[in-house]
C-alpha atoms as a printed R data frame, in Angstrom:
    type eleno elety resid chain resno       x       y       z
1   ATOM     1    CA   TYR     A     1  36.837 -20.744 -49.804
2   ATOM     2    CA   GLN     A     2  34.630 -18.112 -51.144
3   ATOM     3    CA   GLU     A     3  31.695 -18.924 -48.268
4   ATOM     4    CA   ALA     A     4  34.097 -19.561 -45.857
5   ATOM     5    CA   VAL     A     5  35.282 -15.876 -46.601
6   ATOM     6    CA   SER     A     6  32.022 -14.220 -46.744
7   ATOM     7    CA   LEU     A     7  31.011 -15.721 -43.342
8   ATOM     8    CA   TYR     A     8  34.120 -14.374 -41.672
9   ATOM     9    CA   LYS     A     9  33.181 -11.005 -43.171
10  ATOM    10    CA   GLN     A    10  29.672 -11.566 -41.408
11  ATOM    11    CA   GLN     A    11  31.668 -12.163 -38.402
12  ATOM    12    CA   LYS     A    12  29.885 -15.493 -38.253
13  ATOM    13    CA   TYR     A    13  33.044 -16.953 -36.825
14  ATOM    14    CA   GLN     A    14  32.490 -19.983 -35.682
15  ATOM    15    CA   ALA     A    15  30.516 -21.007 -39.285
16  ATOM    16    CA   ALA     A    16  33.701 -19.368 -41.014
17  ATOM    17    CA   LYS     A    17  36.360 -21.656 -39.093
18  ATOM    18    CA   VAL     A    18  34.160 -24.734 -39.695
19  ATOM    19    CA   GLU     A    19  34.014 -23.520 -43.655
20  ATOM    20    CA   PHE     A    20  38.038 -23.124 -43.354
21  ATOM    21    CA   GLU     A    21  38.723 -25.873 -42.018
22  ATOM    22    CA   LYS     A    22  36.985 -28.351 -44.731
23  ATOM    23    CA   VAL     A    23  38.880 -26.032 -47.516
24  ATOM    24    CA   GLN     A    24  41.951 -26.795 -45.080
25  ATOM    25    CA   GLU     A    25  41.446 -30.387 -45.300
26  ATOM    26    CA   ILE     A    26  40.779 -30.586 -48.947
27  ATOM    27    CA   PHE     A    27  43.048 -27.789 -50.338
28  ATOM    28    CA   PRO     A    28  46.370 -27.949 -47.585
29  ATOM    29    CA   ASP     A    29  47.711 -23.993 -47.912
30  ATOM    30    CA   HIS     A    30  45.258 -23.071 -49.972
31  ATOM    31    CA   LYS     A    31  45.453 -19.194 -50.604
32  ATOM    32    CA   ALA     A    32  45.288 -17.342 -47.003
33  ATOM    33    CA   THR     A    33  43.253 -20.557 -45.466
34  ATOM    34    CA   GLY     A    34  45.917 -20.505 -42.285
35  ATOM    35    CA   SER     A    35  46.224 -17.381 -41.469
36  ATOM    36    CA   TYR     A    36  42.395 -16.866 -41.262
37  ATOM    37    CA   LEU     A    37  42.494 -20.420 -39.303
38  ATOM    38    CA   LYS     A    38  44.949 -18.475 -36.851
39  ATOM    39    CA   ILE     A    39  43.289 -15.315 -36.935
40  ATOM    40    CA   LEU     A    40  40.070 -16.949 -35.561
41  ATOM    41    CA   GLU     A    41  41.677 -18.390 -33.134
42  ATOM    42    CA   GLN     A    42  41.266 -15.348 -31.787
43  ATOM    43    CA   ASP     A    43  38.359 -13.848 -32.775
44  ATOM    44    CA   ILE     A    44  36.201 -16.553 -31.612
45  ATOM    45    CA   PRO     A    45  36.997 -16.050 -27.713
46  ATOM    46    CA   ARG     A    46  36.425 -12.562 -28.449
47  ATOM    47    CA   GLU     A    47  32.803 -13.087 -30.457
48  ATOM    48    CA   GLN     A    48  32.110 -15.285 -27.333
49  ATOM    49    CA   GLU     A    49  33.280 -12.344 -24.400
50  ATOM    50    CA   ARG     A    50  31.218 -10.181 -26.866
51  ATOM    51    CA   LEU     A    51  27.965 -12.332 -26.929
52  ATOM    52    CA   ALA     A    52  28.404 -13.186 -23.255
53  ATOM    53    CA   GLU     A    53  28.742  -9.594 -22.179
54  ATOM    54    CA   GLN     A    54  25.615  -8.820 -24.748
55  ATOM    55    CA   LYS     A    55  23.829 -11.458 -23.204
56  ATOM    56    CA   ARG     A    56  24.794  -9.878 -19.621
57  ATOM    57    CA   LYS     A    57  23.623  -6.886 -20.430
58  ATOM    58    CA   GLU     A    58  20.126  -8.173 -22.031
59  ATOM    59    CA   ASP     A    59  19.595  -9.968 -18.774
60  ATOM    60    CA   GLU     A    60  20.499  -7.280 -16.674
61  ATOM    61    CA   LEU     A    61  18.475  -4.655 -18.855
62  ATOM    62    CA   ARG     A    62  15.646  -7.285 -18.253
63  ATOM    63    CA   LYS     A    63  16.092  -7.770 -14.792
64  ATOM    64    CA   GLN     A    64  15.819  -4.000 -14.500
65  ATOM    65    CA   LYS     A    65  12.901  -3.798 -16.185
66  ATOM    66    CA   GLU     A    66  11.094  -6.720 -14.385
67  ATOM    67    CA   LYS     A    67  12.066  -4.985 -10.894
68  ATOM    68    CA   GLU     A    68  10.738  -1.523 -12.524
69  ATOM    69    CA   GLU     A    69   7.368  -3.263 -13.218
70  ATOM    70    CA   TRP     A    70   7.021  -4.621  -9.708
71  ATOM    71    CA   LYS     A    71   7.854  -1.205  -7.647
72  ATOM    72    CA   ARG     A    72   5.568   0.287  -9.692
73  ATOM    73    CA   SER     A    73   2.780  -2.381  -8.714
74  ATOM    74    CA   LEU     A    74   4.082  -1.907  -5.411
75  ATOM    75    CA   GLU     A    75   3.399   1.679  -5.280
76  ATOM    76    CA   GLU     A    76  -0.142   1.249  -7.503
77  ATOM    77    CA   LYS     A    77  -1.181  -1.112  -4.665
78  ATOM    78    CA   GLU     A    78   0.064   0.870  -1.742
79  ATOM    79    CA   LYS     A    79  -1.533   4.062  -3.409
80  ATOM    80    CA   GLU     A    80  -5.121   1.733  -3.825
81  ATOM    81    CA   ARG     A    81  -4.641   1.064  -0.062
82  ATOM    82    CA   GLN     A    82  -3.678   4.078   1.447
83  ATOM    83    CA   LYS     A    83  -7.115   5.513  -0.455
84  ATOM    84    CA   LYS     A    84  -8.677   2.759   1.038
85  ATOM    85    CA   LEU     A    85  -7.901   3.872   4.225
86  ATOM    86    CA   ASN     A    86  -8.417   7.329   3.823
87  ATOM    87    CA   ASP     A    87 -11.984   6.250   2.356
88  ATOM    88    CA   GLN     A    88 -12.680   4.038   5.469
89  ATOM    89    CA   ALA     A    89 -11.387   6.651   7.866
90  ATOM    90    CA   GLU     A    90 -13.606   9.327   6.105
91  ATOM    91    CA   ALA     A    91 -16.646   7.495   6.626
92  ATOM    92    CA   LEU     A    92 -16.250   6.892  10.479
93  ATOM    93    CA   TYR     A    93 -14.959  10.105  10.899
94  ATOM    94    CA   GLN     A    94 -18.334  12.302   9.493
95  ATOM    95    CA   GLU     A    95 -20.135   9.164  11.363
96  ATOM    96    CA   GLY     A    96 -18.394  10.182  14.816
97  ATOM    97    CA   VAL     A    97 -19.190  14.047  14.137
98  ATOM    98    CA   ASP     A    98 -22.710  13.095  13.448
99  ATOM    99    CA   PHE     A    99 -22.983  11.427  16.571
100 ATOM   100    CA   ASN     A   100 -21.213  14.381  18.674
101 ATOM   101    CA   ARG     A   101 -23.735  16.408  16.588
102 ATOM   102    CA   ILE     A   102 -26.632  14.241  18.146
103 ATOM   103    CA   LYS     A   103 -24.866  14.410  21.114
104 ATOM   104    CA   ASN     A   104 -24.232  10.758  21.051
105 ATOM   105    CA   PHE     A   105 -20.943  11.033  23.049
106 ATOM   106    CA   GLU     A   106 -20.111   7.572  23.354
107 ATOM   107    CA   MET     A   107 -20.836   6.442  20.029
108 ATOM   108    CA   ALA     A   108 -18.727   9.270  18.708
109 ATOM   109    CA   LYS     A   109 -15.956   8.671  20.890
110 ATOM   110    CA   LYS     A   110 -16.251   4.726  19.588
111 ATOM   111    CA   LYS     A   111 -16.398   6.090  15.983
112 ATOM   112    CA   PHE     A   112 -13.385   8.787  16.453
113 ATOM   113    CA   GLN     A   113 -11.299   6.269  18.471
114 ATOM   114    CA   GLU     A   114 -11.674   3.815  15.623
115 ATOM   115    CA   VAL     A   115 -10.753   6.557  12.577
116 ATOM   116    CA   GLU     A   116  -7.512   6.284  15.090
117 ATOM   117    CA   TRP     A   117  -7.057   3.216  14.556
118 ATOM   118    CA   VAL     A   118  -7.269   3.323  10.988
119 ATOM   119    CA   ILE     A   119  -5.189   6.680  10.312
120 ATOM   120    CA   PRO     A   120  -4.164   8.372  13.296
121 ATOM   121    CA   ASN     A   121  -3.751  11.672  14.021
122 ATOM   122    CA   TYR     A   122  -6.592  12.027  10.781
123 ATOM   123    CA   LYS     A   123  -8.151  15.250  10.914
124 ATOM   124    CA   SER     A   124  -9.334  16.688  13.717
125 ATOM   125    CA   THR     A   125 -10.486  12.933  15.251
126 ATOM   126    CA   LEU     A   126  -7.559  13.870  18.504
127 ATOM   127    CA   LYS     A   127  -9.535  16.932  19.114
128 ATOM   128    CA   TYR     A   128 -12.963  15.549  19.248
129 ATOM   129    CA   LEU     A   129 -11.767  12.586  21.463
130 ATOM   130    CA   LYS     A   130 -10.391  15.165  24.067
131 ATOM   131    CA   GLN     A   131 -13.537  17.054  24.177
132 ATOM   132    CA   ILE     A   132 -15.579  14.038  24.046
133 ATOM   133    CA   ASP     A   133 -14.750  12.529  27.411
134 ATOM   134    CA   HIS     A   134 -15.324  16.200  29.102
135 ATOM   135    CA   ASP     A   135 -19.057  16.160  27.004
136 ATOM   136    CA   ILE     A   136 -19.531  12.535  28.567
137 ATOM   137    CA   ALA     A   137 -18.844  13.915  31.997
138 ATOM   138    CA   GLY     A   138 -20.721  16.777  32.024
139 ATOM   139    CA   THR     A   139 -23.776  14.555  30.525
140 ATOM   140    CA   LYS     A   140 -23.026  12.592  33.300
141 ATOM   141    CA   GLU     A   141 -23.215  15.237  35.758
142 ATOM   142    CA   ARG     A   142 -26.570  16.798  33.739
143 ATOM   143    CA   GLN     A   143 -28.181  13.691  34.050
144 ATOM   144    CA   ALA     A   144 -27.052  12.830  37.845
145 ATOM   145    CA   ARG     A   145 -28.833  16.350  38.513
146 ATOM   146    CA   GLU     A   146 -31.461  15.272  36.759
147 ATOM   147    CA   LYS     A   147 -32.865  12.338  38.318
148 ATOM   148    CA   ASP     A   148 -32.134  14.126  41.598
149 ATOM   149    CA   GLU     A   149 -34.647  16.999  40.624
150 ATOM   150    CA   GLU     A   150 -36.818  14.124  39.646
151 ATOM   151    CA   LEU     A   151 -36.609  12.070  42.494
152 ATOM   152    CA   ALA     A   152 -37.014  15.533  44.767
153 ATOM   153    CA   ARG     A   153 -40.333  16.087  43.032
154 ATOM   154    CA   GLN     A   154 -41.603  12.734  43.291
155 ATOM   155    CA   ARG     A   155 -40.617  13.483  47.449
156 ATOM   156    CA   ARG     A   156 -42.584  16.562  47.103
157 ATOM   157    CA   ALA     A   157 -45.521  15.543  45.456
158 ATOM   158    CA   GLU     A   158 -45.724  12.219  47.888
159 ATOM   159    CA   GLU     A   159 -45.330  14.695  50.674
160 ATOM   160    CA   LEU     A   160 -47.787  16.939  49.668
161 ATOM   161    CA   SER     A   161 -50.237  14.133  48.642
162 ATOM   162    CA   LYS     A   162 -49.679  12.699  52.077
163 ATOM   163    CA   LYS     A   163 -50.734  16.086  53.323
164 ATOM   164    CA   GLU     A   164 -53.865  16.307  51.841
165 ATOM   165    CA   GLN     A   165 -54.406  12.561  52.372
166 ATOM   166    CA   GLU     A   166 -54.034  13.962  55.872
167 ATOM   167    CA   GLU     A   167 -56.062  17.274  55.703
168 ATOM   168    CA   LEU     A   168 -58.933  15.094  53.749
169 ATOM   169    CA   ASP     A   169 -58.819  12.298  56.439
170 ATOM   170    CA   ARG     A   170 -59.120  14.975  59.221
171 ATOM   171    CA   LYS     A   171 -62.540  16.935  58.173
172 ATOM   172    CA   ARG     A   172 -64.392  13.427  57.934
């Protein structure tokens, strides 16, 4: 009986009930055994509800921690991904600037287009792309003029050479 009362005071209701039932079996109507058993019939379901609620809260807390850890992990991965993209865009951007500086506009355009693909509107990429089309057209015009001038020089040189040859032929 004392063991059953001790278990009841420790709120170990199931174990207390088992002990009170043993006492009741051996000594029916012993002290307050019946009263304890009636109280335990009410306390056990309440205790089960309390334990279930406690377990639910623990599960909820565990799930919340897992969710927070998952979210933190995703944020770290996204941060790493953004850093890699920025590093990649910066490298391409610098290559484009370098090609532009040495007036290799076709390669510069290609690099700036790659930058736009990696990170749209990165730094002054759009400004360079607008200007490069103008620079490419200017370069093609300049190359065409230079080619025409070179052909004209060659024709003049040929004509001069032809005249000189004719002069030499006349003198002979």
